[in-house]
XYZ file of N, CA and C in Angstrom:
666
model
N 13.386 -12.937 3.342
C 12.307 -13.289 4.268
C 11.078 -13.817 3.515
N 10.759 -13.182 2.401
C 9.620 -13.654 1.605
C 9.956 -14.987 0.943
N 11.195 -15.144 0.532
C 11.611 -16.410 -0.073
C 11.422 -17.557 0.917
N 11.739 -17.319 2.189
C 11.580 -18.350 3.213
C 10.110 -18.717 3.388
N 9.224 -17.715 3.324
C 7.787 -17.987 3.432
C 7.316 -18.825 2.244
N 7.764 -18.469 1.066
C 7.366 -19.225 -0.130
C 7.841 -20.675 -0.054
N 9.062 -20.869 0.397
C 9.608 -22.229 0.504
C 8.830 -23.066 1.519
N 8.307 -22.416 2.526
C 7.528 -23.109 3.555
C 6.274 -23.752 2.976
N 5.669 -23.080 1.994
C 4.398 -23.562 1.440
C 4.542 -24.176 0.045
N 5.627 -23.869 -0.656
C 5.827 -24.379 -2.017
C 7.254 -24.918 -2.134
N 7.465 -26.108 -1.607
C 8.811 -26.672 -1.526
C 9.447 -26.914 -2.883
N 8.635 -27.242 -3.873
C 9.172 -27.663 -5.168
C 9.180 -26.545 -6.210
N 8.927 -25.327 -5.795
C 8.884 -24.216 -6.747
C 9.999 -23.224 -6.468
N 10.506 -22.603 -7.537
C 11.477 -21.532 -7.344
C 10.745 -20.270 -6.926
N 11.494 -19.310 -6.427
C 10.886 -18.086 -5.911
C 10.070 -17.368 -6.980
N 10.592 -17.327 -8.224
C 9.910 -16.593 -9.280
C 8.633 -17.287 -9.747
N 8.488 -18.585 -9.461
C 7.287 -19.314 -9.884
C 6.059 -18.904 -9.078
N 6.278 -18.401 -7.888
C 5.172 -18.044 -6.986
C 5.187 -16.547 -6.728
N 4.180 -15.867 -7.239
C 4.029 -14.448 -6.938
C 2.893 -14.282 -5.935
N 3.175 -13.568 -4.858
C 2.149 -13.324 -3.849
C 1.217 -12.241 -4.370
N 0.176 -12.680 -5.050
C -0.877 -11.778 -5.504
C -2.091 -12.106 -4.653
N -2.427 -11.205 -3.740
C -3.313 -11.551 -2.635
C -4.739 -11.851 -3.072
N -5.202 -11.232 -4.139
C -6.540 -11.559 -4.643
C -6.616 -13.025 -5.040
N -5.584 -13.520 -5.716
C -5.535 -14.943 -6.078
C -5.380 -15.816 -4.844
N -4.580 -15.352 -3.897
C -4.355 -16.112 -2.669
C -5.664 -16.310 -1.898
N -6.415 -15.250 -1.701
C -7.656 -15.329 -0.929
C -8.719 -16.138 -1.654
N -8.792 -15.992 -2.972
C -9.820 -16.698 -3.737
C -9.408 -18.106 -4.147
N -8.170 -18.502 -3.846
C -7.709 -19.851 -4.156
C -7.530 -20.103 -5.634
N -6.946 -19.133 -6.341
C -6.745 -19.264 -7.781
C -5.268 -19.410 -8.111
N -5.011 -19.843 -9.343
C -3.654 -19.965 -9.897
C -2.768 -20.801 -8.972
N -1.665 -20.245 -8.511
C -0.707 -21.025 -7.716
C -1.273 -21.500 -6.393
N -2.394 -20.919 -5.955
C -2.942 -21.213 -4.631
C -4.185 -22.104 -4.677
N -4.503 -22.622 -5.863
C -5.760 -23.363 -6.024
C -5.802 -24.680 -5.267
N -4.660 -25.255 -4.967
C -4.641 -26.547 -4.265
C -4.475 -26.408 -2.758
N -4.443 -25.186 -2.265
C -4.263 -24.958 -0.832
C -5.615 -24.765 -0.151
N -5.750 -25.301 1.035
C -6.993 -25.131 1.786
C -7.128 -23.690 2.256
N -8.323 -23.325 2.682
C -8.563 -21.964 3.181
C -7.643 -21.648 4.355
N -7.500 -22.593 5.284
C -6.679 -22.345 6.470
C -5.215 -22.157 6.099
N -4.719 -22.952 5.181
C -3.318 -22.819 4.767
C -3.100 -21.483 4.067
N -4.066 -21.060 3.257
C -3.941 -19.771 2.575
C -3.938 -18.619 3.574
N -4.758 -18.727 4.612
C -4.756 -17.694 5.649
C -3.456 -17.706 6.441
N -2.926 -18.901 6.703
C -1.633 -19.003 7.387
C -0.531 -18.357 6.543
N -0.589 -18.595 5.249
C 0.387 -17.993 4.334
C 0.288 -16.476 4.358
N -0.933 -15.952 4.309
C -1.116 -14.499 4.371
C -0.595 -13.940 5.686
N -0.844 -14.617 6.784
C -0.332 -14.184 8.081
C 1.189 -14.134 8.087
N 1.817 -15.119 7.473
C 3.279 -15.149 7.430
C 3.838 -14.008 6.583
N 3.159 -13.694 5.470
C 3.616 -12.591 4.621
C 3.494 -11.263 5.365
N 2.360 -11.027 5.996
C 2.175 -9.786 6.753
C 3.134 -9.729 7.935
N 3.419 -10.879 8.528
C 4.336 -10.936 9.667
C 5.735 -10.479 9.343
N 6.103 -10.480 8.050
C 7.426 -10.011 7.639
C 7.629 -8.549 8.045
N 6.536 -7.783 8.107
C 6.643 -6.362 8.473
C 7.334 -6.158 9.805
N 7.134 -7.097 10.735
C 7.745 -6.961 12.059
C 9.261 -6.868 11.979
N 9.842 -7.479 10.953
C 11.292 -7.477 10.823
C 11.831 -6.438 9.874
N 10.962 -5.545 9.387
C 11.390 -4.527 8.431
C 11.400 -3.145 9.073
N 12.413 -2.363 8.742
C 12.460 -0.961 9.135
C 11.769 -0.177 8.016
N 10.472 0.012 8.146
C 9.717 0.641 7.068
C 8.592 1.495 7.642
N 8.085 2.391 6.816
C 6.953 3.233 7.173
C 5.907 3.117 6.086
N 4.666 2.887 6.475
C 3.584 2.726 5.520
C 2.754 4.003 5.420
N 2.407 4.346 4.196
C 1.472 5.435 3.919
C 0.413 4.895 2.977
N -0.848 5.171 3.259
C -1.908 4.586 2.433
C -3.104 5.522 2.343
N -3.887 5.328 1.282
C -5.067 6.151 1.007
C -6.226 5.234 0.653
N -7.389 5.507 1.240
C -8.617 4.794 0.889
C -9.622 5.793 0.353
N -10.198 5.499 -0.801
C -11.222 6.347 -1.402
C -12.571 5.647 -1.262
N -13.529 6.320 -0.637
C -14.875 5.760 -0.472
C -15.740 6.226 -1.645
N -15.704 5.460 -2.720
C -16.348 5.864 -3.966
C -17.856 6.012 -3.835
N -18.460 5.252 -2.909
C -19.914 5.333 -2.763
C -20.378 6.675 -2.204
N -19.444 7.497 -1.710
C -19.805 8.813 -1.205
C -19.410 9.937 -2.162
N -18.976 9.575 -3.370
C -18.607 10.573 -4.358
C -19.651 10.604 -5.465
N -19.994 11.781 -5.911
C -20.989 11.937 -6.965
C -20.320 12.118 -8.326
N -20.883 11.454 -9.334
C -20.438 11.631 -10.722
C -18.931 11.416 -10.895
N -18.419 10.395 -10.236
C -16.986 10.137 -10.315
C -16.666 9.231 -11.499
N -15.445 9.357 -11.984
C -14.929 8.473 -13.025
C -13.667 7.811 -12.500
N -13.241 6.749 -13.154
C -12.025 6.050 -12.727
C -10.822 6.987 -12.768
N -10.790 7.852 -13.773
C -9.676 8.790 -13.879
C -9.672 9.774 -12.719
N -10.856 10.251 -12.337
C -10.957 11.162 -11.189
C -10.463 10.490 -9.910
N -10.877 9.232 -9.724
C -10.484 8.491 -8.532
C -8.972 8.293 -8.497
N -8.399 7.893 -9.624
C -6.951 7.687 -9.694
C -6.206 8.975 -9.376
N -6.670 10.078 -9.971
C -6.006 11.364 -9.763
C -6.042 11.753 -8.288
N -7.202 11.606 -7.670
C -7.352 11.953 -6.257
C -6.497 11.045 -5.376
N -6.527 9.753 -5.664
C -5.786 8.799 -4.844
C -4.281 9.044 -4.914
N -3.759 9.237 -6.125
C -2.319 9.451 -6.262
C -1.896 10.791 -5.670
N -2.752 11.791 -5.774
C -2.439 13.086 -5.175
C -2.337 12.959 -3.660
N -3.309 12.304 -3.046
C -3.301 12.145 -1.592
C -2.127 11.277 -1.137
N -1.822 10.234 -1.906
C -0.705 9.370 -1.548
C 0.620 10.109 -1.712
N 0.744 10.886 -2.788
C 1.974 11.648 -3.008
C 2.203 12.634 -1.857
N 1.123 13.259 -1.378
C 1.242 14.150 -0.217
C 1.819 13.411 0.979
N 1.307 12.226 1.253
C 1.781 11.455 2.400
C 3.277 11.129 2.247
N 3.701 10.806 1.039
C 5.107 10.483 0.813
C 5.994 11.715 1.000
N 5.507 12.869 0.545
C 6.265 14.112 0.751
C 6.405 14.427 2.240
N 5.315 14.307 2.963
C 5.357 14.555 4.406
C 6.323 13.586 5.093
N 6.300 12.322 4.664
C 7.180 11.324 5.277
C 8.646 11.682 5.048
N 8.968 12.131 3.834
C 10.350 12.527 3.545
C 10.736 13.788 4.312
N 9.794 14.710 4.426
C 10.076 15.930 5.197
C 10.392 15.598 6.651
N 9.614 14.699 7.225
C 9.830 14.308 8.622
C 11.160 13.586 8.790
N 11.480 12.711 7.844
C 12.755 11.996 7.898
C 13.920 12.964 7.881
N 13.880 13.894 6.931
C 15.003 14.817 6.799
C 15.049 15.850 7.912
N 13.906 16.180 8.474
C 13.895 17.076 9.633
C 14.612 16.430 10.808
N 14.388 15.133 10.993
C 15.071 14.418 12.062
C 16.562 14.286 11.813
N 16.939 14.082 10.553
C 18.355 13.937 10.232
C 19.119 15.241 10.438
N 18.464 16.366 10.169
C 19.141 17.651 10.310
C 19.503 17.940 11.758
N 18.748 17.346 12.667
C 19.048 17.546 14.092
C 20.389 16.894 14.427
N 20.649 15.733 13.802
C 21.888 14.999 14.098
C 23.022 15.369 13.144
N 22.695 15.518 11.871
C 23.729 15.762 10.855
C 23.222 16.832 9.896
N 23.919 17.896 9.762
C 23.484 18.965 8.876
C 23.734 18.606 7.406
N 22.811 19.093 6.566
C 22.991 19.014 5.117
C 23.252 17.596 4.614
N 22.432 16.662 5.048
C 22.576 15.299 4.533
C 21.192 14.724 4.208
N 20.442 15.374 3.328
C 19.084 14.892 3.048
C 19.070 13.519 2.388
N 18.026 12.792 2.671
C 17.791 11.492 2.033
C 16.702 11.677 0.976
N 16.986 11.215 -0.233
C 16.054 11.392 -1.346
C 15.311 10.098 -1.644
N 14.139 10.241 -2.257
C 13.284 9.087 -2.504
C 13.077 8.799 -3.977
N 12.986 7.528 -4.308
C 12.620 7.070 -5.653
C 11.291 6.344 -5.565
N 10.457 6.512 -6.585
C 9.157 5.868 -6.621
C 9.200 4.635 -7.526
N 8.766 3.514 -6.977
C 8.624 2.285 -7.743
C 7.148 1.940 -7.858
N 6.731 1.520 -9.029
C 5.327 1.190 -9.262
C 5.232 -0.111 -10.051
N 4.291 -0.956 -9.638
C 4.047 -2.198 -10.359
C 3.528 -1.865 -11.753
N 4.181 -2.376 -12.772
C 3.798 -2.080 -14.147
C 2.482 -2.753 -14.511
N 1.616 -2.024 -15.239
C 0.352 -2.573 -15.717
C 0.455 -2.851 -17.214
N 0.739 -1.824 -17.996
C 0.965 -1.935 -19.433
C 1.676 -0.666 -19.870
N 2.397 -0.682 -20.994
C 3.106 0.533 -21.424
C 2.190 1.748 -21.536
N 0.988 1.570 -22.067
C 0.066 2.690 -22.237
C -0.361 3.270 -20.889
N -0.789 2.400 -19.979
C -1.219 2.857 -18.650
C -0.040 3.446 -17.876
N 1.113 2.802 -17.964
C 2.300 3.283 -17.257
C 2.668 4.700 -17.692
N 2.614 4.978 -18.994
C 2.995 6.293 -19.499
C 2.035 7.381 -19.025
N 0.743 7.066 -18.987
C -0.239 8.037 -18.492
C 0.040 8.370 -17.032
N 0.298 7.337 -16.248
C 0.569 7.547 -14.826
C 1.872 8.309 -14.621
N 2.862 8.019 -15.440
C 4.161 8.682 -15.308
C 4.026 10.189 -15.486
N 3.203 10.613 -16.448
C 2.988 12.041 -16.677
C 2.325 12.686 -15.454
N 1.328 12.017 -14.883
C 0.635 12.548 -13.709
C 1.600 12.727 -12.536
N 2.436 11.737 -12.321
C 3.369 11.804 -11.198
C 4.444 12.863 -11.445
N 4.882 13.004 -12.690
C 5.850 14.062 -13.008
C 5.294 15.423 -12.634
N 4.025 15.647 -12.941
C 3.400 16.923 -12.613
C 3.353 17.147 -11.106
N 3.042 16.088 -10.356
C 3.030 16.206 -8.897
C 4.425 16.493 -8.358
N 5.436 15.873 -8.951
C 6.809 16.118 -8.514
C 7.190 17.585 -8.714
N 6.735 18.164 -9.829
C 7.106 19.548 -10.148
C 6.312 20.559 -9.324
N 5.013 20.325 -9.203
C 4.150 21.343 -8.603
C 3.732 21.031 -7.177
N 3.864 19.761 -6.763
C 3.365 19.382 -5.456
C 1.850 19.465 -5.428
N 1.277 19.712 -4.258
C -0.168 19.885 -4.128
C -0.419 21.202 -3.406
N -1.692 21.510 -3.156
C -1.982 22.764 -2.451
C -1.525 22.735 -0.996
N -1.142 21.550 -0.500
C -0.750 21.432 0.903
C 0.754 21.221 1.104
N 1.431 20.681 0.118
C 2.851 20.372 0.312
C 3.599 20.444 -1.016
N 4.844 20.915 -0.945
C 5.720 20.942 -2.104
C 6.701 19.776 -2.018
N 7.032 19.244 -3.165
C 7.966 18.130 -3.203
C 9.399 18.637 -3.146
N 10.142 18.174 -2.153
C 11.550 18.545 -2.024
C 12.498 17.366 -2.229
N 12.028 16.157 -1.954
C 12.971 15.054 -1.841
C 12.686 13.853 -2.740
N 11.535 13.799 -3.390
C 11.264 12.693 -4.314
C 11.810 13.088 -5.672
N 12.706 12.288 -6.215
C 13.488 12.709 -7.377
C 13.378 11.714 -8.536
N 13.838 12.174 -9.693
C 13.942 11.393 -10.919
C 12.578 10.881 -11.381
N 12.590 9.955 -12.304
C 11.345 9.490 -12.899
C 10.869 8.225 -12.203
N 9.543 8.023 -12.247
C 8.992 6.817 -11.650
C 9.554 5.579 -12.342
N 9.840 4.553 -11.555
C 10.416 3.308 -12.071
C 9.345 2.226 -12.040
N 9.016 1.667 -13.207
C 8.005 0.618 -13.284
C 8.694 -0.743 -13.265
N 8.147 -1.629 -12.457
C 8.808 -2.917 -12.225
C 7.827 -4.080 -12.422
N 8.380 -5.252 -12.582
C 7.602 -6.486 -12.644
C 7.568 -7.060 -11.232
N 6.403 -7.037 -10.616
C 6.297 -7.419 -9.203
C 6.691 -8.869 -8.951
N 6.689 -9.690 -9.988
C 7.080 -11.086 -9.812
C 8.514 -11.193 -9.294
N 9.348 -10.193 -9.616
C 10.752 -10.222 -9.220
C 11.063 -9.234 -8.096
N 10.021 -8.671 -7.478
C 10.233 -7.693 -6.418
C 9.503 -8.137 -5.155
N 10.246 -8.593 -4.194
C 9.640 -9.093 -2.957
C 8.850 -8.015 -2.231
N 9.420 -6.805 -2.154
C 8.740 -5.746 -1.425
C 7.408 -5.397 -2.085
N 7.362 -5.427 -3.400
C 6.118 -5.139 -4.113
C 5.051 -6.181 -3.771
N 5.438 -7.425 -3.644
C 4.490 -8.482 -3.296
C 3.991 -8.337 -1.856
N 4.899 -7.944 -0.961
C 4.490 -7.725 0.429
C 3.497 -6.566 0.505
N 3.772 -5.489 -0.251
C 2.882 -4.335 -0.249
C 1.527 -4.687 -0.849
N 1.500 -5.572 -1.825
C 0.227 -6.031 -2.380
C -0.622 -6.666 -1.278
N 0.009 -7.479 -0.450
C -0.707 -8.121 0.660
C -1.154 -7.095 1.698
N -0.286 -6.142 1.988
C -0.623 -5.094 2.955
C -1.822 -4.281 2.469
N -1.777 -3.857 1.209
C -2.862 -3.041 0.649
C -4.178 -3.806 0.656
N -4.126 -5.086 0.314
C -5.345 -5.903 0.316
C -5.945 -5.968 1.717
N -5.108 -6.199 2.709
C -5.602 -6.345 4.083
C -6.162 -5.036 4.632
N -5.516 -3.914 4.311
C -6.031 -2.618 4.760
C -7.400 -2.369 4.144
N -7.497 -2.584 2.852
C -8.770 -2.377 2.153
C -9.861 -3.272 2.722
N -9.523 -4.535 2.942
C -10.525 -5.481 3.437
C -10.938 -5.139 4.874
N -9.993 -4.769 5.688
C -10.279 -4.419 7.082
C -11.283 -3.270 7.164
N -11.036 -2.213 6.389
C -11.933 -1.059 6.460
C -13.279 -1.329 5.791
N -13.298 -2.111 4.735
C -14.583 -2.438 4.113
C -15.463 -3.229 5.079
N -14.863 -4.123 5.822
C -15.617 -4.885 6.814
C -16.124 -3.982 7.935
N -15.309 -3.004 8.335
C -15.723 -2.078 9.388
C -16.869 -1.187 8.914
N -16.857 -0.833 7.625
C -17.878 0.060 7.096
C -19.226 -0.637 6.922
N -19.228 -1.977 6.843
C -20.456 -2.717 6.565
C -21.041 -3.306 7.848
N -22.284 -2.990 8.158
C -22.884 -3.491 9.404
C -23.172 -4.987 9.384
N -23.227 -5.598 8.196
C -23.569 -7.013 8.087
C -22.344 -7.904 7.867
N -21.149 -7.408 8.183
C -19.925 -8.181 7.960
C -19.862 -9.394 8.873
N -19.238 -10.444 8.361
C -19.074 -11.682 9.115
C -18.076 -11.469 10.260
N -18.442 -11.855 11.449
C -17.608 -11.595 12.638
C -16.275 -12.330 12.569
N -16.269 -13.538 11.994
C -15.017 -14.294 11.897
C -14.049 -13.628 10.918
N -14.607 -13.094 9.836
C -13.759 -12.396 8.869
C -13.221 -11.107 9.472
N -14.050 -10.405 10.215
C -13.598 -9.189 10.897
C -12.445 -9.503 11.842
N -12.569 -10.589 12.577
C -11.510 -10.974 13.519
C -10.201 -11.267 12.784
N -10.304 -11.974 11.658
C -9.117 -12.317 10.876
C -8.382 -11.073 10.411
N -9.108 -10.143 9.812
C -8.459 -8.959 9.257
C -8.107 -7.925 10.324
N -8.780 -7.972 11.447
C -8.386 -7.110 12.560
C -7.011 -7.520 13.080
N -6.785 -8.821 13.189
C -5.481 -9.316 13.642
C -4.373 -8.934 12.662
N -4.671 -9.054 11.376
C -3.687 -8.677 10.360
C -3.423 -7.172 10.399
N -4.482 -6.402 10.577
C -4.336 -4.947 10.593
C -3.549 -4.481 11.821
N -3.652 -5.194 12.913
C -2.890 -4.831 14.106
C -1.390 -4.908 13.847
N -0.972 -5.861 13.044
C 0.448 -5.962 12.655
C 0.818 -4.805 11.734
N -0.055 -4.553 10.765
C 0.200 -3.506 9.775
C 0.227 -2.127 10.422
N -0.713 -1.867 11.319
C -0.886 -0.524 11.879
C 0.344 -0.030 12.634
N 1.157 -0.946 13.142
C 2.362 -0.547 13.866
C 3.371 0.140 12.950
N 3.238 -0.075 11.639
C 4.167 0.508 10.675
C 3.601 1.735 9.962
N 2.328 2.056 10.203
C 1.717 3.211 9.542
C 2.218 4.504 10.179
N 2.629 5.445 9.361
C 3.126 6.731 9.862
C 2.051 7.398 10.707
N 2.425 7.888 11.878
C 1.429 8.390 12.824
C 1.925 9.619 13.557
N 1.027 10.225 14.315
C 1.383 11.324 15.199
C 2.140 10.774 16.407
N 2.597 11.676 17.241
C 3.363 11.257 18.413
C 2.540 10.399 19.367
N 1.197 10.549 19.308
C 0.333 9.753 20.186
C -0.035 8.397 19.577
N 0.537 8.092 18.404
C 0.285 6.807 17.769
C -0.902 6.769 16.833
N -1.606 7.881 16.687
C -2.777 7.947 15.815
C -2.341 8.222 14.386
N -2.649 7.287 13.469
C -2.237 7.445 12.078
C -3.298 8.020 11.176
N -4.526 8.206 11.687
C -5.609 8.717 10.855
C -5.305 10.126 10.351
N -5.403 10.302 9.031
C -5.102 11.585 8.419
C -3.625 11.825 8.222
N -2.794 10.958 8.756
C -1.340 11.099 8.648
C -0.822 10.033 7.686
N -0.563 8.852 8.205
C -0.100 7.762 7.348
C -1.233 7.032 6.657
N -2.449 7.207 7.128
C -3.613 6.613 6.470
C -4.664 7.697 6.263
N -5.011 7.923 5.009
C -5.968 8.967 4.644
C -7.218 8.307 4.071
N -8.367 8.611 4.691
C -9.653 8.103 4.207
C -10.426 9.279 3.627
N -10.816 9.164 2.370
C -11.481 10.264 1.674
C -12.806 9.778 1.096
N -13.911 10.520 1.256
C -14.044 11.790 1.983
C -13.970 11.582 3.503
N -13.278 12.493 4.173
C -13.031 12.304 5.596
C -14.279 12.462 6.454
N -15.249 13.271 6.003
C -16.420 13.510 6.838
C -17.371 12.327 6.869
N -17.049 11.277 6.080
C -17.898 10.095 6.065
C -17.346 8.981 6.945
N -16.233 9.236 7.599
C -15.588 8.201 8.428
C -15.755 8.526 9.905
């Protein structure tokens, strides 16, 4: 599906030549420098639209750094990965709880894939995630996420590129909502994109994903 989107906008390039890196896409850099603003937005819409055809569940975390005192990048990373790991554990618990109703003793296990940054950064992150796998958090224990984290080159992973676009749009949507001086046209653009995304965010039975599939921290500031 992503290959078809790429071919629509880059007829003369192979799939690996074009990586959907949304920061470059929005700013018109690298592979997207010759595309107009409207074409780039159309491309982003097509990438996000792929979600409609996927059987997937989204879990995401937003950290509002401006409301944290004396924070460091390491503190933020630790908090973000902890909150995200919790969401993934809950998602697996819910999946397997539903399966047990239909079929006994057939749990589905999860593997974690992460876009590689560098060997040094990857190794630091791997240790942190290993600890979460072993100990869980104060709210949930890990039962179904197994083995070691797998680091990948996103250029060759379509799902990783789609998630990059999803994460960018979620972040942009909420940043615009948090700012009283945001441009109304930009708000409209990202609201439309978020409406597609939100249908895939893990939620309660009433459809509310806040605190479930989407965690905003600190929560008392939202």
